[in-house]
Amino acid sequence: AGSSVAAGAALAISVVVARIARHRERLITTVGRTLLRERARRLAAESALRREREMRVALEARLRETGTSSV
């Protein structure tokens, strides 16, 4: 009984491996696309934060020039 279980497990594993091999290219492109999308989203968020920080610095400099204390 144990050997048939092992044989069944080996067959199941080989089926899964074959399926992964068949879908590997699609998996790779999907994962790659997801990573690129996440990277683009992170870069956009970072640049938005940078712009916000630059605007705040410029505003504070302008307030200092006019003699008004910044909040």
Coordinates of C-alpha atoms in Angstrom, one line a residue:
A1 CA 0.0 0.0 0.0
G2 CA 2.9 2.3 0.8
S3 CA 4.5 1.9 -2.5
S4 CA 1.3 2.7 -4.4
V5 CA 0.9 5.9 -2.3
A6 CA 4.5 6.8 -3.2
A7 CA 3.8 6.1 -6.9
G8 CA 0.7 8.2 -6.8
A9 CA 2.6 11.0 -5.1
A10 CA 5.4 10.8 -7.7
L11 CA 2.8 10.9 -10.5
A12 CA 1.0 13.9 -9.0
I13 CA 4.3 15.7 -8.6
S14 CA 5.3 14.9 -12.2
V15 CA 1.9 16.2 -13.4
V16 CA 2.4 19.4 -11.4
V17 CA 5.9 19.8 -12.7
A18 CA 4.8 19.3 -16.3
R19 CA 2.0 21.9 -15.8
I20 CA 4.4 24.4 -14.4
A21 CA 6.8 23.8 -17.3
R22 CA 4.0 24.3 -19.7
H23 CA 2.8 27.5 -18.0
R24 CA 6.3 28.7 -17.1
E25 CA 6.6 31.4 -19.8
R26 CA 3.2 32.8 -18.9
L27 CA 4.0 32.7 -15.2
I28 CA 7.3 34.5 -15.8
T29 CA 5.7 37.2 -17.9
T30 CA 2.9 37.6 -15.4
V31 CA 5.3 37.8 -12.4
G32 CA 7.5 40.2 -14.4
R33 CA 4.6 42.4 -15.3
T34 CA 3.4 42.5 -11.7
L35 CA 6.9 43.4 -10.5
L36 CA 7.2 46.2 -13.1
R37 CA 3.7 47.5 -12.2
E38 CA 4.6 47.5 -8.5
R39 CA 8.0 49.2 -9.2
A40 CA 6.2 51.9 -11.4
R41 CA 3.6 52.5 -8.6
R42 CA 6.4 52.8 -6.0
L43 CA 8.4 55.2 -8.2
A44 CA 5.3 57.3 -8.8
A45 CA 4.6 57.5 -5.1
E46 CA 8.2 58.4 -4.3
S47 CA 8.2 61.2 -7.0
A48 CA 4.8 62.5 -5.6
L49 CA 6.3 62.6 -2.1
R50 CA 9.4 64.4 -3.5
R51 CA 7.3 67.0 -5.3
E52 CA 5.3 67.6 -2.2
R53 CA 8.4 68.0 -0.1
E54 CA 9.9 70.4 -2.7
M55 CA 6.7 72.5 -2.7
R56 CA 6.7 72.6 1.1
V57 CA 10.4 73.7 1.2
A58 CA 9.7 76.4 -1.5
L59 CA 6.6 77.6 0.4
E60 CA 8.5 77.8 3.7
A61 CA 11.3 79.7 2.0
R62 CA 8.8 82.2 0.6
L63 CA 7.1 82.5 4.0
R64 CA 10.6 83.2 5.5
E65 CA 11.2 85.9 2.9
T66 CA 8.0 87.6 3.7
G67 CA 8.7 87.4 7.4
T68 CA 5.7 85.2 8.2
S69 CA 6.5 82.2 10.4
S70 CA 5.7 78.8 8.9
V71 CA 3.0 76.7 10.6

